[in-house]
CSV table of C-alpha atoms in Angstrom, one decimal:
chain,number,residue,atom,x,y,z
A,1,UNK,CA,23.0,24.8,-12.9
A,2,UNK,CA,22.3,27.8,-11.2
A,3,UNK,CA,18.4,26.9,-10.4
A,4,UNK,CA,19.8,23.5,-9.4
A,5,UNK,CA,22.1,25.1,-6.9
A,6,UNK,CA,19.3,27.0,-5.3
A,7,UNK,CA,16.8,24.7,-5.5
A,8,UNK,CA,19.4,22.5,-3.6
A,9,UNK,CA,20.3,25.0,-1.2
A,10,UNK,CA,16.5,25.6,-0.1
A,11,UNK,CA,15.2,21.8,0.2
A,12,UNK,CA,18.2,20.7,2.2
A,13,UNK,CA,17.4,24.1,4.4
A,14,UNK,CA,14.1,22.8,5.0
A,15,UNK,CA,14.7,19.2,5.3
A,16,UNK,CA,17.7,19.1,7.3
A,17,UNK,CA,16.1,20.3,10.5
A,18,UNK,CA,13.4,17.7,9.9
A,19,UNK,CA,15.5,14.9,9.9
A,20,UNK,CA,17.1,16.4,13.4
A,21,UNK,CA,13.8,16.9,15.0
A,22,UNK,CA,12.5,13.6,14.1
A,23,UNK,CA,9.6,12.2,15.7
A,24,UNK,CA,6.1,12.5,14.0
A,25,UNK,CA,6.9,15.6,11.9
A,26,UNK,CA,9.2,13.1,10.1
A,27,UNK,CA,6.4,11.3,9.8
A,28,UNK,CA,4.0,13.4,8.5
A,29,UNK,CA,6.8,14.9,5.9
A,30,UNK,CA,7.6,11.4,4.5
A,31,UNK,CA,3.9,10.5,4.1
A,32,UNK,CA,3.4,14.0,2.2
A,33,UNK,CA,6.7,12.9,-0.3
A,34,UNK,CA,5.4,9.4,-0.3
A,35,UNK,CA,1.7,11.2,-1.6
A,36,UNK,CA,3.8,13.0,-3.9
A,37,UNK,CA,5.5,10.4,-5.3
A,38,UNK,CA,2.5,8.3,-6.0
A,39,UNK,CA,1.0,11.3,-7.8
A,40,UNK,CA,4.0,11.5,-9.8
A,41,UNK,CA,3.5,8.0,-11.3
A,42,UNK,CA,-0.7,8.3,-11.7
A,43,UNK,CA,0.5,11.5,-13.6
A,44,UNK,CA,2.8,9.7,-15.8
A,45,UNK,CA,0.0,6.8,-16.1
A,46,UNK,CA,-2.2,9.6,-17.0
A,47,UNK,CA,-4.7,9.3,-14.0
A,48,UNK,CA,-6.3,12.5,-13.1
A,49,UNK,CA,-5.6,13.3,-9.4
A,50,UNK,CA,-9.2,13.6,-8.2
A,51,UNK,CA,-10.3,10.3,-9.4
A,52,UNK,CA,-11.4,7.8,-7.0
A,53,UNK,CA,-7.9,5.5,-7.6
A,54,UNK,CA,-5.8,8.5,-6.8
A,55,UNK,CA,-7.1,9.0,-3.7
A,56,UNK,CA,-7.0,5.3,-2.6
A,57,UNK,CA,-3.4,4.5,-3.7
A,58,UNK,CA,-2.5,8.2,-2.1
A,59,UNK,CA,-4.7,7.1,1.0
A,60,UNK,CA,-2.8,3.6,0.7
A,61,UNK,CA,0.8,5.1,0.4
A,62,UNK,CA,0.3,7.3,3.7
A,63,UNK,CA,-0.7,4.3,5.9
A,64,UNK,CA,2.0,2.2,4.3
A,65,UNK,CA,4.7,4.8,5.5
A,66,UNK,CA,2.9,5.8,8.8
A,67,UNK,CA,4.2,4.3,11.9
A,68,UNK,CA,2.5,0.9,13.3
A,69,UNK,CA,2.3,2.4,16.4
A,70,UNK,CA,-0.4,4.9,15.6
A,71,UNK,CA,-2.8,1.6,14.5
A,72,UNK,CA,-2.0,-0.2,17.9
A,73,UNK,CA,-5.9,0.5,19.3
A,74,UNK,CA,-7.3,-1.0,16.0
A,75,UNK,CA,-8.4,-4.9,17.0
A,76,UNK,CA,-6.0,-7.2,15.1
A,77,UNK,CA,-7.6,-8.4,12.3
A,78,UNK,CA,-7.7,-4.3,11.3
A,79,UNK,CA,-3.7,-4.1,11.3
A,80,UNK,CA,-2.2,-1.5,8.6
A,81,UNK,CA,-1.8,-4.8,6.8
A,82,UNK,CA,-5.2,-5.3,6.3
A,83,UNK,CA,-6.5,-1.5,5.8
A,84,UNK,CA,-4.0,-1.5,2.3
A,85,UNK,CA,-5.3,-4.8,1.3
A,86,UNK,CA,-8.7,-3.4,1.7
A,87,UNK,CA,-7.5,-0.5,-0.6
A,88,UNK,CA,-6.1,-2.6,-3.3
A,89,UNK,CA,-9.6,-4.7,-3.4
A,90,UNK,CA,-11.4,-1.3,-3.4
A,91,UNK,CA,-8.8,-0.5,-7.1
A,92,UNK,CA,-9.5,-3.9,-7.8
A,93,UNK,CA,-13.4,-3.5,-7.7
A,94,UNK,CA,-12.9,-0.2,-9.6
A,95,UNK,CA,-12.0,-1.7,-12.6
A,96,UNK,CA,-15.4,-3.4,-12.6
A,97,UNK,CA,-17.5,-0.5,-12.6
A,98,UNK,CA,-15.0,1.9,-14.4
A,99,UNK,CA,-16.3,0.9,-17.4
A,100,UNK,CA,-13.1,0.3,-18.9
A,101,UNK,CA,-11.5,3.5,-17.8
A,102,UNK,CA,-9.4,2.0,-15.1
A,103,UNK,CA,-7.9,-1.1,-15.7
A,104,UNK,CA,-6.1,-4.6,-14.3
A,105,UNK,CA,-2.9,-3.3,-15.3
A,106,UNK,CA,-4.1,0.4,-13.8
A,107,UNK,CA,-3.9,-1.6,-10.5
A,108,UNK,CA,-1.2,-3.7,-10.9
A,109,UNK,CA,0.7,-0.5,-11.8
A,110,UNK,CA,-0.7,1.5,-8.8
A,111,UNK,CA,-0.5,-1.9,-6.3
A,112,UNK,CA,3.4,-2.1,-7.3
A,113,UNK,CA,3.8,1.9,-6.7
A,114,UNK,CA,2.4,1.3,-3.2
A,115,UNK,CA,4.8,-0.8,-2.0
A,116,UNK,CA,7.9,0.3,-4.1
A,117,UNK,CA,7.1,3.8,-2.8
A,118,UNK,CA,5.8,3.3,0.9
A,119,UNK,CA,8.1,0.5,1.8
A,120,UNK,CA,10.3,3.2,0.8
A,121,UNK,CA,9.5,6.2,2.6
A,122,UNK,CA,8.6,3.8,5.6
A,123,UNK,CA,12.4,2.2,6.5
A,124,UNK,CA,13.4,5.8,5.6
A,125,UNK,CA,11.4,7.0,9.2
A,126,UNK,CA,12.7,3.6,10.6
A,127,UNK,CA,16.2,4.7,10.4
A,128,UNK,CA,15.6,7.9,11.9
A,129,UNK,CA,13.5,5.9,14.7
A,130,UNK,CA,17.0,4.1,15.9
A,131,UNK,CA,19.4,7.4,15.2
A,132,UNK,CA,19.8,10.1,13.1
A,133,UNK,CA,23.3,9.1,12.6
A,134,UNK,CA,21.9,5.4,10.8
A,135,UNK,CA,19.7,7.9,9.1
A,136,UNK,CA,22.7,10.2,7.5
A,137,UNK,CA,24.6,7.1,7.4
A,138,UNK,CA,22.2,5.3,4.9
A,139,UNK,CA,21.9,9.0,2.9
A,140,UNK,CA,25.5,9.6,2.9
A,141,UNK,CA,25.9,6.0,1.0
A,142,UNK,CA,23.1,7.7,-2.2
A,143,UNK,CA,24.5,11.0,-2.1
A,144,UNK,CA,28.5,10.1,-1.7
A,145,UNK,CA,27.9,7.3,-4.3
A,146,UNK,CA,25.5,9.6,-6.9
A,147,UNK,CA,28.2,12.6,-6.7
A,148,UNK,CA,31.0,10.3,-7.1
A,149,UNK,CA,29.4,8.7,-10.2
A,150,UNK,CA,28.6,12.1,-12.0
A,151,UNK,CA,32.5,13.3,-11.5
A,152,UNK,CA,34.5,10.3,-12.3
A,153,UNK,CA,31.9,9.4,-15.4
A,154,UNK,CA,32.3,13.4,-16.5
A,155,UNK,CA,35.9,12.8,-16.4
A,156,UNK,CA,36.9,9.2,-17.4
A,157,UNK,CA,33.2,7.4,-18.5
A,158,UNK,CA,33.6,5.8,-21.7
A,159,UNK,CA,31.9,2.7,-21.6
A,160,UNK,CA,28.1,2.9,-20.9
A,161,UNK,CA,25.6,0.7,-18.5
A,162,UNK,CA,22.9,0.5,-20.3
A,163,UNK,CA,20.5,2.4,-23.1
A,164,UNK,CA,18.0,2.8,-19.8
A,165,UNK,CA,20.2,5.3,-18.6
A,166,UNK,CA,22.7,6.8,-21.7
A,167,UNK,CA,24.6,9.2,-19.1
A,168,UNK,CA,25.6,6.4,-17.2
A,169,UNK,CA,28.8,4.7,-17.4
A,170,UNK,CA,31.1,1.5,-15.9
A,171,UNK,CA,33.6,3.8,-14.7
A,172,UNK,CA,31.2,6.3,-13.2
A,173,UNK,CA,29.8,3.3,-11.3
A,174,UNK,CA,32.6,2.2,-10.1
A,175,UNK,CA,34.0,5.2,-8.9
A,176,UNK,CA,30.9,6.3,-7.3
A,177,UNK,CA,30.5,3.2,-5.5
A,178,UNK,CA,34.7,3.8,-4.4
A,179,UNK,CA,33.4,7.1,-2.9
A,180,UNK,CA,30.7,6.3,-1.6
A,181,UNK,CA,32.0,3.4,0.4
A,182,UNK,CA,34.6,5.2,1.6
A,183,UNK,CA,32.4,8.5,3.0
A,184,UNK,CA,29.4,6.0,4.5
A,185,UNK,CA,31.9,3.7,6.0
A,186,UNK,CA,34.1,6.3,7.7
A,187,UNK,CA,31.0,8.1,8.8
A,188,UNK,CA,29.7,4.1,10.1
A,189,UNK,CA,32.8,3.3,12.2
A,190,UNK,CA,33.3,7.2,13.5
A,191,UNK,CA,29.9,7.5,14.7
A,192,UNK,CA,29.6,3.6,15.8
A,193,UNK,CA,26.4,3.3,13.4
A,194,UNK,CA,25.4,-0.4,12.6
A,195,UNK,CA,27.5,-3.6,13.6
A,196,UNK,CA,30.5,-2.9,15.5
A,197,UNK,CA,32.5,-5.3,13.0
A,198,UNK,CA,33.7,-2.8,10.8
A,199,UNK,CA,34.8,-5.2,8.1
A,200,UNK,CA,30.8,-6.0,8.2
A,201,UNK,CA,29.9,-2.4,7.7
A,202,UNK,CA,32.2,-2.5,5.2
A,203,UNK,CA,30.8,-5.1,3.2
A,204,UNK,CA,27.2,-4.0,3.9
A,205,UNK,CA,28.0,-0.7,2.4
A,206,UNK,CA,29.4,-1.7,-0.7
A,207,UNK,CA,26.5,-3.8,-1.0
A,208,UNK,CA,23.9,-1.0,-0.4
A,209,UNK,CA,26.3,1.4,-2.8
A,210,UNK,CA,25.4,-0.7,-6.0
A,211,UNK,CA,21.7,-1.1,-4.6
A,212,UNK,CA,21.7,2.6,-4.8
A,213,UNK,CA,22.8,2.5,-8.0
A,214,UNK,CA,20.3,0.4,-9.3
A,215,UNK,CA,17.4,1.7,-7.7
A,216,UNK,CA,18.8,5.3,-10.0
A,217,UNK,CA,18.3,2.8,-13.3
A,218,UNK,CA,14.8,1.4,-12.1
A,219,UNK,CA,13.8,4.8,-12.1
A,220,UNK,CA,15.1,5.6,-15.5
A,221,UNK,CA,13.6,2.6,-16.7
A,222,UNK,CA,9.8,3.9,-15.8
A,223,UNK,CA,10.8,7.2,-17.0
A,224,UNK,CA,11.9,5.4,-20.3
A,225,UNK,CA,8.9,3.5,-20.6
A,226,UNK,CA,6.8,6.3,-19.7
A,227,UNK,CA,8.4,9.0,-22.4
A,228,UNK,CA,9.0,11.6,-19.4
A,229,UNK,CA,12.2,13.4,-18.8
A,230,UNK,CA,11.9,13.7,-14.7
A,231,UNK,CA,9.4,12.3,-12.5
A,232,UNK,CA,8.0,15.6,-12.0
A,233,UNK,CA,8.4,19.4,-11.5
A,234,UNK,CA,8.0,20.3,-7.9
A,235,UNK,CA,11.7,20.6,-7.6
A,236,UNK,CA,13.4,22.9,-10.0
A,237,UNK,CA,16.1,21.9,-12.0
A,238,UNK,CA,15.9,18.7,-10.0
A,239,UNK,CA,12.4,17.5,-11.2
A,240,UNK,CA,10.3,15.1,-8.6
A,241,UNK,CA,10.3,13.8,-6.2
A,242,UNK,CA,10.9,9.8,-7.4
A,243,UNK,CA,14.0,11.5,-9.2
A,244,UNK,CA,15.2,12.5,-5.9
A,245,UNK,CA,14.8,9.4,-3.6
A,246,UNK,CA,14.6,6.9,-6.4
A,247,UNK,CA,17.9,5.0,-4.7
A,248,UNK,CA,16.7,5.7,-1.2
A,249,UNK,CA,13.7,3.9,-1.8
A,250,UNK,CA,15.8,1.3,-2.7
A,251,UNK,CA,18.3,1.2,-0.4
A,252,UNK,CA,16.2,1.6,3.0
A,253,UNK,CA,14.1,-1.6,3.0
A,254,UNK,CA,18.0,-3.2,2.0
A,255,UNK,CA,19.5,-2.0,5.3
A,256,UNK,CA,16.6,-2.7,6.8
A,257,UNK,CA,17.0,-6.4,5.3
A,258,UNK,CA,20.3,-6.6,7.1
A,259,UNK,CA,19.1,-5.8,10.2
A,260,UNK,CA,20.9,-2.2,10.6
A,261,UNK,CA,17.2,-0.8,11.6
């Protein structure tokens, strides 16, 4: 608990002042955790990373979470659309002269962590673009609703979710998702982030609560089907990066979906 605590204590040092300055070193720190992240699932795939798909579905995660405006002076049939596709028929060509070593399902898995990660990391700099409040409003939602979750399941879970995730329970969920509705949608209507209608932001923030929730349990999943305890180890007591931002990456390209960014 105590490495926890200070490992806590030290990334939301460094990260907080990030997400206040915005801009491109936002940028440039969600491509770097969006890297990360990728080389979290070729490690649990088993992919060595200094082989040639490592650096493409890196190389591909970066561009996916970079901003479109720094590929406006490529002509348009070279949009960041395109330079990804490119990527995945560079994996896909791998496989043919891997000799076996890299597989179909190598690149379905890596095409999939692509756009489950960078979609990800890429709404997350989208938030930021309209406010930093729709930003802490969207983070406010996975951290209330996590907290809330590991308190009321500690102290009345009895009934669990699902073998996927053993720790989790109905009345953990439930109460998270109470918390966290309440904390994101005060924050929403104090700070006037989204639709003026609060009974909207109301509703969209339930909505995004349980999103949250499930993007927790997709994680487990892979880590179930994987045999791996956490993602990975760059974070002490906390363990990767995917662990950390599982339900962001989730929840993001959601709010995006209902126009909030």
């Amino acid at each position: 608990m105590k490495q926890r605590v200070i490992t806590a204590v030290i990334a939301l040092a460094l990260f907080i002042p990030v997400i206040f300055l915005g801009g491109m070193t936002l940028d440039i720190v969600a491509m770097l955790l969006g890297a990360i992240a990728m080389s979290e699932l070729l490690i649990m795939r088993k992919k060595l990373l200094i082989s040639f798909e490592a650096i493409v579905s890196m190389l591909a995660v970066m561009i996916e979470i970079a901003p479109n405006k720094w590929f406006n002076g490529l002509p348009d049939q070279l949009n960041k659309a395109y330079v990804i596709y490119f990527l995945i028929i560079l994996m896909l060509l791998h496989t043919v002269w891997s000799r076996n070593r890299f597989s179909f399902d190598d690149a379905g898995v890596l095409t999939l962590g692509i756009f489950y990660i960078g979609m990800g990391f890429n709404y997350f700099t989208a938030a930021r673009g309209v406010s930093v409040e729709m930003l802490l409003y969207a983070m406010f939602i996975v951290w209330a609703t996590d907290s809330g979750a590991y308190m009321v399941g500690r102290k009345l879970g009895k009934h669990k979710v699902t073998p996927i995730s053993p720790n989790k329970t109905w009345e953990g969920c439930i109460g998270g998702s109470v918390i966290g509705v309440v904390i994101a949608t005060a924050f929403a209507i104090g700070f006037q982030v989204g639709y003026h209608n609060w009974l909207s932001m109301l509703v969209i923030t339930i909505i995004l609560s349980v999103v949250g929730q499930f993007g927790d349990l997709v994680e487990s999943a892979l880590k179930r089907y994987y045999g791996v305890k956490d993602s990975g180890k760059i974070l002490p007591g906390h363990g990767g990066i995917l662990d950390r931002f599982d339900s962001m990456l989730l929840v993001f390209p959601i709010a995006h979906l209902f126009g909030l960014f």
